[in-house]
mmCIF file of C-alpha atoms in Angstrom:
data_model
loop_
_atom_site.group_PDB
_atom_site.id
_atom_site.type_symbol
_atom_site.label_atom_id
_atom_site.label_comp_id
_atom_site.label_asym_id
_atom_site.label_seq_id
_atom_site.Cartn_x
_atom_site.Cartn_y
_atom_site.Cartn_z
ATOM 1 C CA MET A 45 -14.031 -13.263 24.707
ATOM 2 C CA ASP A 46 -11.431 -14.724 23.759
ATOM 3 C CA THR A 47 -9.370 -13.620 20.682
ATOM 4 C CA ALA A 48 -6.361 -15.333 20.491
ATOM 5 C CA ASP A 49 -6.927 -16.783 17.194
ATOM 6 C CA ARG A 50 -7.660 -13.446 15.304
ATOM 7 C CA TRP A 51 -4.452 -13.400 13.254
ATOM 8 C CA TYR A 52 -4.444 -9.585 12.590
ATOM 9 C CA LYS A 53 -4.305 -8.910 16.083
ATOM 10 C CA ASN A 54 -0.304 -10.613 16.242
ATOM 11 C CA ALA A 55 0.315 -9.906 11.625
ATOM 12 C CA ILE A 56 3.117 -8.018 10.675
ATOM 13 C CA VAL A 57 1.623 -6.272 7.688
ATOM 14 C CA TYR A 58 3.805 -5.260 4.469
ATOM 15 C CA CYS A 59 2.544 -2.720 2.075
ATOM 16 C CA LEU A 60 3.589 -2.854 -1.586
ATOM 17 C CA ASP A 61 2.967 -2.299 -4.734
ATOM 18 C CA VAL A 62 3.808 -4.137 -7.273
ATOM 19 C CA GLU A 63 4.406 -1.790 -10.099
ATOM 20 C CA THR A 64 7.535 -1.058 -7.898
ATOM 21 C CA PHE A 65 8.189 -3.757 -6.156
ATOM 22 C CA GLN A 66 10.192 -6.245 -8.210
ATOM 23 C CA ASP A 67 11.086 -6.146 -12.006
ATOM 24 C CA SER A 68 10.749 -9.759 -13.629
ATOM 25 C CA ASP A 69 10.684 -9.049 -16.923
ATOM 26 C CA GLY A 70 13.677 -5.810 -17.136
ATOM 27 C CA ASP A 71 10.756 -3.644 -18.708
ATOM 28 C CA GLY A 72 11.881 -1.272 -15.504
ATOM 29 C CA VAL A 73 7.855 -2.650 -14.069
ATOM 30 C CA GLY A 74 7.309 -4.346 -11.252
ATOM 31 C CA ASP A 75 5.336 -7.263 -11.856
ATOM 32 C CA PHE A 76 3.219 -10.059 -9.931
ATOM 33 C CA GLN A 77 6.517 -12.744 -11.306
ATOM 34 C CA GLY A 78 8.861 -10.348 -9.607
ATOM 35 C CA LEU A 79 7.219 -10.140 -6.524
ATOM 36 C CA VAL A 80 6.360 -14.417 -6.304
ATOM 37 C CA SER A 81 10.258 -14.468 -6.489
ATOM 38 C CA ARG A 82 10.551 -12.214 -3.910
ATOM 39 C CA LEU A 83 8.068 -14.586 -1.357
ATOM 40 C CA ASP A 84 10.811 -15.644 0.688
ATOM 41 C CA TYR A 85 12.478 -12.879 0.922
ATOM 42 C CA LEU A 86 9.435 -11.485 2.581
ATOM 43 C CA TRP A 87 8.972 -14.405 4.848
ATOM 44 C CA SER A 88 12.224 -14.257 6.025
ATOM 45 C CA LEU A 89 11.201 -10.991 7.551
ATOM 46 C CA GLY A 90 8.366 -12.017 9.175
ATOM 47 C CA VAL A 91 6.131 -10.439 7.084
ATOM 48 C CA SER A 92 2.429 -12.439 7.716
ATOM 49 C CA CYS A 93 0.328 -10.628 6.012
ATOM 50 C CA VAL A 94 0.736 -9.031 2.412
ATOM 51 C CA TRP A 95 -1.873 -5.135 1.622
ATOM 52 C CA LEU A 96 -1.496 -4.795 -2.351
ATOM 53 C CA LEU A 97 -2.492 -1.454 -3.200
ATOM 54 C CA PRO A 98 -4.295 -1.705 -6.617
ATOM 55 C CA PHE A 99 -3.134 -3.799 -9.784
ATOM 56 C CA TYR A 100 -6.319 -3.434 -11.425
ATOM 57 C CA PRO A 101 -6.298 -1.670 -15.179
ATOM 58 C CA SER A 102 -6.573 1.653 -15.145
ATOM 59 C CA PRO A 103 -5.157 4.875 -16.988
ATOM 60 C CA ASN A 104 -2.767 5.491 -14.011
ATOM 61 C CA ARG A 105 -3.607 9.233 -13.674
ATOM 62 C CA ASP A 106 -3.964 8.343 -9.445
ATOM 63 C CA ASN A 107 -2.073 6.142 -9.298
ATOM 64 C CA GLY A 108 -4.032 2.562 -10.173
ATOM 65 C CA TYR A 109 -6.417 4.225 -7.575
ATOM 66 C CA ASP A 110 -8.980 5.010 -10.943
ATOM 67 C CA VAL A 111 -9.768 1.493 -11.562
ATOM 68 C CA ILE A 112 -12.171 0.509 -14.929
ATOM 69 C CA ASP A 113 -11.835 -3.229 -14.303
ATOM 70 C CA TYR A 114 -12.173 -4.567 -11.074
ATOM 71 C CA TYR A 115 -11.977 -7.781 -12.479
ATOM 72 C CA GLY A 116 -8.736 -7.733 -14.038
ATOM 73 C CA VAL A 117 -4.699 -7.232 -13.469
ATOM 74 C CA ASP A 118 -3.351 -4.594 -15.427
ATOM 75 C CA PRO A 119 -1.581 -6.310 -18.175
ATOM 76 C CA ARG A 120 1.891 -4.856 -17.305
ATOM 77 C CA LEU A 121 1.479 -6.553 -14.163
ATOM 78 C CA GLY A 122 0.798 -10.014 -15.595
ATOM 79 C CA ASN A 123 -2.691 -11.236 -15.750
ATOM 80 C CA LEU A 124 -4.927 -13.630 -13.215
ATOM 81 C CA GLY A 125 -2.970 -16.400 -13.412
ATOM 82 C CA ASP A 126 0.130 -14.601 -12.004
ATOM 83 C CA ALA A 127 -2.294 -13.032 -9.904
ATOM 84 C CA ALA A 128 -3.266 -16.790 -8.468
ATOM 85 C CA GLU A 129 0.645 -17.952 -9.017
ATOM 86 C CA PHE A 130 0.694 -15.630 -5.876
ATOM 87 C CA LEU A 131 -1.548 -15.892 -3.810
ATOM 88 C CA GLN A 132 -1.267 -19.224 -3.515
ATOM 89 C CA GLY A 133 2.565 -18.956 -2.915
ATOM 90 C CA ALA A 134 2.496 -16.922 -0.106
ATOM 91 C CA ASN A 135 -0.389 -18.745 1.739
ATOM 92 C CA GLU A 136 1.878 -21.858 1.257
ATOM 93 C CA ARG A 137 3.951 -19.764 3.113
ATOM 94 C CA GLY A 138 1.302 -18.460 5.819
ATOM 95 C CA ILE A 139 0.897 -15.425 4.637
ATOM 96 C CA LYS A 140 -2.010 -13.411 4.429
ATOM 97 C CA VAL A 141 -2.827 -11.166 1.324
ATOM 98 C CA ILE A 142 -5.367 -8.593 1.579
ATOM 99 C CA ILE A 143 -6.071 -5.967 -1.307
ATOM 100 C CA ASP A 144 -7.107 -2.578 -1.922
ATOM 101 C CA LEU A 145 -10.505 -2.472 -2.370
ATOM 102 C CA VAL A 146 -11.352 0.561 -4.177
ATOM 103 C CA VAL A 147 -15.042 1.123 -4.779
ATOM 104 C CA ASN A 148 -15.672 4.685 -3.466
ATOM 105 C CA HIS A 149 -15.060 5.828 -7.307
ATOM 106 C CA THR A 150 -14.077 4.840 -10.645
ATOM 107 C CA SER A 151 -12.035 6.474 -13.403
ATOM 108 C CA ASP A 152 -14.061 7.616 -15.976
ATOM 109 C CA GLN A 153 -13.023 5.801 -18.541
ATOM 110 C CA HIS A 154 -14.464 2.451 -16.670
ATOM 111 C CA PRO A 155 -17.561 0.840 -19.027
ATOM 112 C CA TRP A 156 -19.995 1.629 -16.534
ATOM 113 C CA PHE A 157 -19.653 5.809 -16.365
ATOM 114 C CA GLU A 158 -19.608 5.472 -20.099
ATOM 115 C CA ALA A 159 -22.545 3.424 -20.274
ATOM 116 C CA ALA A 160 -23.998 6.376 -17.352
ATOM 117 C CA ARG A 161 -24.017 8.783 -20.027
ATOM 118 C CA ASP A 162 -26.712 7.219 -21.755
ATOM 119 C CA ARG A 163 -30.139 9.156 -19.506
ATOM 120 C CA ASP A 164 -31.282 5.927 -20.104
ATOM 121 C CA SER A 165 -28.971 3.290 -19.479
ATOM 122 C CA GLN A 166 -28.848 1.151 -16.804
ATOM 123 C CA TYR A 167 -25.901 2.167 -15.013
ATOM 124 C CA ARG A 168 -27.328 5.907 -15.304
ATOM 125 C CA GLU A 169 -27.911 5.649 -11.210
ATOM 126 C CA TYR A 170 -24.637 4.298 -10.594
ATOM 127 C CA TYR A 171 -23.466 7.427 -10.356
ATOM 128 C CA VAL A 172 -24.922 10.417 -8.664
ATOM 129 C CA TRP A 173 -25.967 13.300 -11.361
ATOM 130 C CA SER A 174 -27.383 16.479 -11.137
ATOM 131 C CA ASP A 175 -29.044 18.420 -13.698
ATOM 132 C CA GLU A 176 -27.432 21.904 -11.954
ATOM 133 C CA GLU A 177 -24.717 22.729 -10.248
ATOM 134 C CA PRO A 178 -25.104 22.555 -6.877
ATOM 135 C CA ALA A 179 -24.722 25.377 -4.446
ATOM 136 C CA ASP A 180 -22.057 23.457 -2.059
ATOM 137 C CA ALA A 181 -20.323 22.254 -5.142
ATOM 138 C CA GLU A 182 -16.891 24.460 -4.203
ATOM 139 C CA GLU A 183 -17.167 22.496 -0.359
ATOM 140 C CA GLY A 184 -15.374 19.376 0.579
ATOM 141 C CA VAL A 185 -12.550 19.717 -1.506
ATOM 142 C CA VAL A 186 -10.237 17.266 -0.801
ATOM 143 C CA PHE A 187 -7.056 18.076 -1.849
ATOM 144 C CA PRO A 188 -6.636 21.995 -2.022
ATOM 145 C CA GLY A 189 -4.745 24.125 -5.019
ATOM 146 C CA VAL A 190 -5.279 20.695 -7.474
ATOM 147 C CA GLN A 191 -9.148 20.358 -7.157
ATOM 148 C CA GLU A 192 -11.522 23.080 -7.531
ATOM 149 C CA SER A 193 -14.996 21.434 -7.467
ATOM 150 C CA THR A 194 -16.810 17.967 -6.291
ATOM 151 C CA TRP A 195 -19.433 18.457 -9.169
ATOM 152 C CA THR A 196 -18.214 18.855 -13.048
ATOM 153 C CA PHE A 197 -20.728 18.904 -15.880
ATOM 154 C CA ASP A 198 -20.584 15.906 -18.548
ATOM 155 C CA GLU A 199 -20.837 16.974 -22.745
ATOM 156 C CA LYS A 200 -21.488 13.623 -23.044
ATOM 157 C CA ALA A 201 -24.208 12.969 -20.354
ATOM 158 C CA GLY A 202 -25.796 16.635 -19.786
ATOM 159 C CA ALA A 203 -25.277 16.637 -16.183
ATOM 160 C CA TYR A 204 -22.639 17.272 -13.816
ATOM 161 C CA TYR A 205 -21.919 14.834 -11.511
ATOM 162 C CA HIS A 206 -20.155 13.780 -7.966
ATOM 163 C CA HIS A 207 -16.704 12.801 -7.033
ATOM 164 C CA ARG A 208 -14.890 13.661 -3.607
ATOM 165 C CA PHE A 209 -11.713 13.563 -5.261
ATOM 166 C CA TYR A 210 -10.121 13.860 -9.378
ATOM 167 C CA LYS A 211 -12.485 15.414 -11.837
ATOM 168 C CA HIS A 212 -11.768 11.504 -13.064
ATOM 169 C CA GLN A 213 -12.631 9.786 -11.128
ATOM 170 C CA PRO A 214 -16.832 10.024 -10.565
ATOM 171 C CA ASP A 215 -18.184 8.782 -7.535
ATOM 172 C CA LEU A 216 -20.622 5.739 -7.529
ATOM 173 C CA ASN A 217 -23.988 5.480 -5.937
ATOM 174 C CA ILE A 218 -23.370 3.482 -2.977
ATOM 175 C CA GLY A 219 -27.309 4.554 -2.291
ATOM 176 C CA ASN A 220 -28.576 2.386 -4.755
ATOM 177 C CA GLN A 221 -28.920 -1.721 -4.476
ATOM 178 C CA LYS A 222 -27.530 -2.673 -7.812
ATOM 179 C CA VAL A 223 -24.320 -0.787 -6.955
ATOM 180 C CA ARG A 224 -23.949 -2.225 -3.523
ATOM 181 C CA GLN A 225 -24.802 -6.180 -5.210
ATOM 182 C CA GLU A 226 -21.390 -5.173 -7.958
ATOM 183 C CA ILE A 227 -19.195 -4.327 -5.015
ATOM 184 C CA ARG A 228 -20.510 -7.451 -3.323
ATOM 185 C CA ARG A 229 -19.670 -9.581 -6.225
ATOM 186 C CA ILE A 230 -16.455 -8.074 -6.803
ATOM 187 C CA MET A 231 -15.541 -9.688 -3.357
ATOM 188 C CA GLY A 232 -16.151 -13.022 -3.636
ATOM 189 C CA PHE A 233 -14.382 -12.735 -6.425
ATOM 190 C CA TRP A 234 -10.786 -12.319 -4.828
ATOM 191 C CA LEU A 235 -11.616 -14.462 -2.343
ATOM 192 C CA ALA A 236 -12.514 -17.101 -4.295
ATOM 193 C CA LEU A 237 -9.223 -16.228 -5.188
ATOM 194 C CA GLY A 238 -7.647 -16.553 -1.892
ATOM 195 C CA VAL A 239 -7.601 -13.020 -0.584
ATOM 196 C CA SER A 240 -7.981 -12.561 3.216
ATOM 197 C CA GLY A 241 -9.714 -9.230 3.128
ATOM 198 C CA PHE A 242 -9.702 -6.303 1.772
ATOM 199 C CA ARG A 243 -7.898 -2.385 2.511
ATOM 200 C CA ILE A 244 -11.660 -0.580 2.376
ATOM 201 C CA ASP A 245 -9.761 2.686 0.448
ATOM 202 C CA ALA A 246 -11.856 6.565 1.486
ATOM 203 C CA ALA A 247 -14.261 4.919 3.466
ATOM 204 C CA PRO A 248 -15.875 7.441 5.281
ATOM 205 C CA PHE A 249 -16.724 8.514 1.353
ATOM 206 C CA LEU A 250 -17.626 5.130 1.105
ATOM 207 C CA ILE A 251 -21.088 5.535 2.965
ATOM 208 C CA GLU A 252 -21.891 9.183 1.820
ATOM 209 C CA LEU A 253 -24.962 9.855 0.408
ATOM 210 C CA PRO A 254 -24.424 13.344 -1.431
ATOM 211 C CA SER A 255 -27.987 12.963 -3.244
ATOM 212 C CA ALA A 256 -30.107 12.698 -0.179
ATOM 213 C CA GLY A 257 -29.264 16.681 -0.171
ATOM 214 C CA LYS A 258 -26.562 16.467 2.248
ATOM 215 C CA ASP A 259 -23.635 14.008 2.631
ATOM 216 C CA ASP A 260 -25.383 11.832 5.037
ATOM 217 C CA LEU A 261 -23.308 9.201 6.816
ATOM 218 C CA THR A 262 -25.122 5.555 6.342
ATOM 219 C CA PHE A 263 -23.268 3.310 9.127
ATOM 220 C CA GLU A 264 -25.432 0.434 8.526
ATOM 221 C CA TYR A 265 -23.482 -0.299 4.914
ATOM 222 C CA LEU A 266 -20.799 -1.659 6.870
ATOM 223 C CA ASP A 267 -23.306 -4.152 7.974
ATOM 224 C CA ASP A 268 -22.978 -4.952 4.764
ATOM 225 C CA PHE A 269 -19.640 -5.055 4.138
ATOM 226 C CA TYR A 270 -19.318 -7.473 6.825
ATOM 227 C CA GLY A 271 -21.686 -10.087 7.002
ATOM 228 C CA PHE A 272 -20.564 -10.792 2.717
ATOM 229 C CA LEU A 273 -17.307 -11.549 4.347
ATOM 230 C CA SER A 274 -17.938 -13.659 7.201
ATOM 231 C CA TRP A 275 -20.728 -15.302 5.681
ATOM 232 C CA HIS A 276 -18.071 -16.185 2.188
ATOM 233 C CA SER A 277 -15.023 -16.046 4.272
ATOM 234 C CA ALA A 278 -14.022 -17.325 7.482
ATOM 235 C CA GLY A 279 -11.203 -15.003 9.182
ATOM 236 C CA ALA A 280 -11.650 -12.664 6.380
ATOM 237 C CA ILE A 281 -11.104 -9.093 7.326
ATOM 238 C CA LEU A 282 -11.658 -5.258 6.430
ATOM 239 C CA LEU A 283 -9.084 -2.964 7.347
ATOM 240 C CA ALA A 284 -10.495 0.692 7.328
ATOM 241 C CA GLU A 285 -8.831 4.233 6.151
ATOM 242 C CA ALA A 286 -11.061 6.430 8.492
ATOM 243 C CA ASN A 287 -9.062 9.405 9.015
ATOM 244 C CA VAL A 288 -12.079 10.362 11.717
ATOM 245 C CA THR A 289 -12.365 12.103 14.940
ATOM 246 C CA HIS A 290 -12.564 9.812 17.645
ATOM 247 C CA ASP A 291 -15.992 10.856 18.622
ATOM 248 C CA GLN A 292 -16.867 8.568 15.166
ATOM 249 C CA VAL A 293 -14.206 5.904 14.855
ATOM 250 C CA LEU A 294 -16.065 3.926 16.679
ATOM 251 C CA GLU A 295 -19.023 3.754 14.445
ATOM 252 C CA TYR A 296 -16.889 1.698 12.309
ATOM 253 C CA PHE A 297 -15.712 -0.828 14.276
ATOM 254 C CA GLY A 298 -19.752 -1.223 15.682
ATOM 255 C CA ASP A 299 -19.334 -3.725 18.420
ATOM 256 C CA GLY A 300 -16.896 -5.402 16.659
ATOM 257 C CA ASP A 301 -19.354 -6.237 13.660
ATOM 258 C CA ARG A 302 -17.887 -3.808 10.993
ATOM 259 C CA MET A 303 -14.188 -3.385 10.703
ATOM 260 C CA GLN A 304 -11.945 -4.958 12.321
ATOM 261 C CA MET A 305 -9.052 -2.620 11.963
ATOM 262 C CA ILE A 306 -8.865 0.960 11.398
ATOM 263 C CA PHE A 307 -5.563 2.955 10.636
ATOM 264 C CA ASN A 308 -4.447 4.837 13.694
ATOM 265 C CA PHE A 309 -4.221 8.097 11.908
ATOM 266 C CA PHE A 310 -3.966 10.397 15.233
ATOM 267 C CA LEU A 311 -1.436 8.005 16.836
ATOM 268 C CA ASN A 312 0.692 8.249 13.750
ATOM 269 C CA GLN A 313 0.174 11.875 13.317
ATOM 270 C CA HIS A 314 1.484 12.270 17.353
ATOM 271 C CA VAL A 315 4.371 9.691 16.738
ATOM 272 C CA PHE A 316 6.230 12.371 14.218
ATOM 273 C CA LEU A 317 5.622 15.044 16.862
ATOM 274 C CA ALA A 318 7.452 12.981 19.079
ATOM 275 C CA LEU A 319 9.874 12.608 16.946
ATOM 276 C CA ALA A 320 9.911 15.844 16.353
ATOM 277 C CA ARG A 321 10.478 16.958 19.187
ATOM 278 C CA GLY A 322 12.587 14.053 21.152
ATOM 279 C CA GLU A 323 9.879 13.691 23.490
ATOM 280 C CA ALA A 324 7.562 10.529 24.838
ATOM 281 C CA GLU A 325 4.702 13.196 25.440
ATOM 282 C CA PRO A 326 2.654 13.710 22.388
ATOM 283 C CA ILE A 327 2.847 9.720 22.252
ATOM 284 C CA VAL A 328 1.291 9.587 26.013
ATOM 285 C CA ARG A 329 -1.472 12.187 24.911
ATOM 286 C CA ALA A 330 -2.331 10.567 21.951
ATOM 287 C CA LEU A 331 -2.773 7.217 23.420
ATOM 288 C CA LYS A 332 -5.219 8.884 26.529
ATOM 289 C CA LYS A 333 -7.559 9.494 24.169
ATOM 290 C CA GLN A 334 -7.761 6.656 22.559
ATOM 291 C CA PRO A 335 -11.564 5.109 22.788
ATOM 292 C CA ASN A 336 -11.906 1.809 23.869
ATOM 293 C CA ILE A 337 -12.222 -0.609 21.671
ATOM 294 C CA PRO A 338 -14.399 -3.568 20.885
ATOM 295 C CA PRO A 339 -12.060 -6.426 21.689
ATOM 296 C CA THR A 340 -12.268 -8.278 18.735
ATOM 297 C CA ALA A 341 -11.384 -4.692 16.913
ATOM 298 C CA GLN A 342 -6.912 -3.336 16.261
ATOM 299 C CA TRP A 343 -6.052 -0.855 15.662
ATOM 300 C CA ALA A 344 -3.628 -0.464 12.949
ATOM 301 C CA ASN A 345 -0.176 1.147 13.426
ATOM 302 C CA PHE A 346 2.304 2.727 10.477
ATOM 303 C CA LEU A 347 4.843 5.563 10.191
ATOM 304 C CA ARG A 348 4.858 5.688 6.213
ATOM 305 C CA ASN A 349 3.078 4.452 3.694
ATOM 306 C CA HIS A 350 1.522 5.669 -0.220
ATOM 307 C CA ASP A 351 0.257 9.138 1.188
ATOM 308 C CA GLU A 352 1.403 11.742 2.823
ATOM 309 C CA ILE A 353 1.676 12.484 6.285
ATOM 310 C CA ASP A 354 -1.548 13.881 7.101
ATOM 311 C CA LEU A 355 -0.918 16.537 9.942
ATOM 312 C CA GLY A 356 -4.374 17.878 9.664
ATOM 313 C CA ARG A 357 -5.292 17.217 13.171
ATOM 314 C CA LEU A 358 -2.011 18.725 15.096
ATOM 315 C CA THR A 359 -3.016 22.311 16.302
ATOM 316 C CA GLU A 360 -0.827 24.844 13.437
ATOM 317 C CA LYS A 361 2.436 25.496 15.875
ATOM 318 C CA GLU A 362 2.223 21.383 15.767
ATOM 319 C CA ARG A 363 2.303 21.101 12.805
ATOM 320 C CA GLN A 364 4.501 23.809 11.666
ATOM 321 C CA GLU A 365 7.464 22.156 14.414
ATOM 322 C CA CYS A 366 6.517 18.403 12.176
ATOM 323 C CA PHE A 367 7.107 20.655 8.631
ATOM 324 C CA GLU A 368 9.750 22.217 10.132
ATOM 325 C CA ALA A 369 11.791 19.193 11.156
ATOM 326 C CA PHE A 370 10.878 16.345 8.153
ATOM 327 C CA GLY A 371 10.171 18.404 5.135
ATOM 328 C CA PRO A 372 11.084 21.763 5.263
ATOM 329 C CA GLU A 373 11.374 22.491 2.173
ATOM 330 C CA PRO A 374 8.123 23.743 -0.202
ATOM 331 C CA TYR A 375 7.923 20.784 -2.550
ATOM 332 C CA MET A 376 8.345 18.065 0.912
ATOM 333 C CA GLN A 377 4.922 19.616 1.785
ATOM 334 C CA LEU A 378 1.406 18.274 0.102
ATOM 335 C CA TYR A 379 -1.984 20.585 0.494
ATOM 336 C CA GLU A 380 -0.722 22.404 3.288
ATOM 337 C CA ARG A 381 -1.281 19.624 5.758
ATOM 338 C CA GLY A 382 1.222 16.521 4.813
ATOM 339 C CA VAL A 383 4.666 15.434 4.805
ATOM 340 C CA ARG A 384 5.108 13.266 1.251
ATOM 341 C CA ARG A 385 8.845 11.991 2.890
ATOM 342 C CA ARG A 386 10.116 7.958 3.254
ATOM 343 C CA LEU A 387 11.066 7.986 6.446
ATOM 344 C CA ALA A 388 14.990 7.128 6.120
ATOM 345 C CA PRO A 389 15.300 11.195 4.856
ATOM 346 C CA MET A 390 12.667 12.748 7.206
ATOM 347 C CA LEU A 391 15.208 11.314 9.348
ATOM 348 C CA GLY A 392 17.938 12.202 8.110
ATOM 349 C CA GLY A 393 19.673 8.932 7.662
ATOM 350 C CA ASP A 394 20.309 8.199 11.204
ATOM 351 C CA ARG A 395 19.899 5.029 12.019
ATOM 352 C CA ARG A 396 19.906 5.718 15.306
ATOM 353 C CA ARG A 397 16.323 7.279 14.729
ATOM 354 C CA ILE A 398 14.977 5.150 12.455
ATOM 355 C CA GLU A 399 14.668 2.439 14.823
ATOM 356 C CA MET A 400 13.909 4.295 17.638
ATOM 357 C CA ALA A 401 10.594 4.762 15.083
ATOM 358 C CA PHE A 402 10.000 1.402 14.411
ATOM 359 C CA SER A 403 10.338 0.270 17.534
ATOM 360 C CA LEU A 404 7.435 2.468 18.391
ATOM 361 C CA ALA A 405 5.730 0.954 16.052
ATOM 362 C CA PHE A 406 6.455 -2.876 16.958
ATOM 363 C CA SER A 407 5.251 -1.688 20.379
ATOM 364 C CA LEU A 408 2.514 0.330 21.103
ATOM 365 C CA PRO A 409 -1.099 -1.083 21.204
ATOM 366 C CA GLY A 410 -1.801 -2.081 17.495
ATOM 367 C CA THR A 411 -0.916 -4.160 14.451
ATOM 368 C CA PRO A 412 2.443 -2.594 12.917
ATOM 369 C CA VAL A 413 2.063 -2.095 9.085
ATOM 370 C CA ILE A 414 5.405 -1.122 7.180
ATOM 371 C CA TRP A 415 5.568 0.602 4.355
ATOM 372 C CA TYR A 416 7.829 -1.407 1.246
ATOM 373 C CA GLY A 417 11.197 -0.192 1.673
ATOM 374 C CA ASP A 418 11.983 1.148 5.335
ATOM 375 C CA GLU A 419 13.398 -2.169 6.118
ATOM 376 C CA ILE A 420 16.529 -1.040 4.186
ATOM 377 C CA GLY A 421 16.234 2.849 4.517
ATOM 378 C CA MET A 422 15.212 3.327 0.811
ATOM 379 C CA GLY A 423 16.061 7.093 0.005
ATOM 380 C CA GLU A 424 13.106 9.060 -1.742
ATOM 381 C CA ASP A 425 10.617 7.774 -3.599
ATOM 382 C CA LEU A 426 11.266 9.954 -7.523
ATOM 383 C CA SER A 427 7.514 8.332 -8.379
ATOM 384 C CA LEU A 428 5.898 11.294 -5.898
ATOM 385 C CA PRO A 429 4.369 14.089 -8.224
ATOM 386 C CA GLU A 430 6.358 17.056 -8.290
#
């Protein structure tokens, strides 16, 4: 199968947060006008695709991943016109733009959830409710030490609601066809404005159906995503955040008819183990374990991004090696499994080691994804939680 015309196969993806990238008006907050002013810089780097973190209106209790309006722009960052100007400017320079599609959950301040507290509301079934606290409420906690349960009682609703993440992020009921229709509308809206695809946030949780009595994975829902995308925008892609085992990852790719790209979390962890040891064996081992993927599919390789480095698939001994090398202080670690530092400080500011890491990212099989600022050796991110 000829895959030469698949733009994502030869892309260089640059991930940024509009809020922290470039401030155009001096208010201390990055914005779309600032981003427009830096398009030539991105083009000069050879960037062919920009991935934008959430820029939607939000209470910002989780870096914008708690959305209250999927069709808008956080007013601190500009407005829809500013976003459209950025998209047009990027497209004129041959730069694709993909955006975060955060539809596993909403903010508890989203109008849908506020309406859903009424049992008679048409939005009640947009979320997952239980009149009694489920027996497994403490299982599947994503943020140990911060999150106590995956079910929380809401006084106004008179029931427990499900949330795989923080309690202020109630899960949408993906089993509801009206919710699926809402998601298609959201995708269609942004495709019409000129985006070239979506990074699917928390893909494994997006296809869970806890209302069925257990967390059944509905992989066929990914067919719906792909079908809608390919019908409405030729060449648009889906990039999945799916930190899953190798036996599951092929379900996300399908036969090339589900997710076109998936982040290679397994390889990423072994890259850092290799950097910690100063030897290539962990990378070779990880590559040998990778499954064969469809010819139209592609791995997305990264060094750092907006989340912590998840080391959960390493052995305890290997994880401790990485902690000692890159995050020896407790505040540098997160959730007992990750390191939350930026690349340059992790590598001691050693230019040779930094260049070696980037050489790896660009030479491994897959598409490289760069976290903004790493190209200039940016220091620690002070916005990280303490």
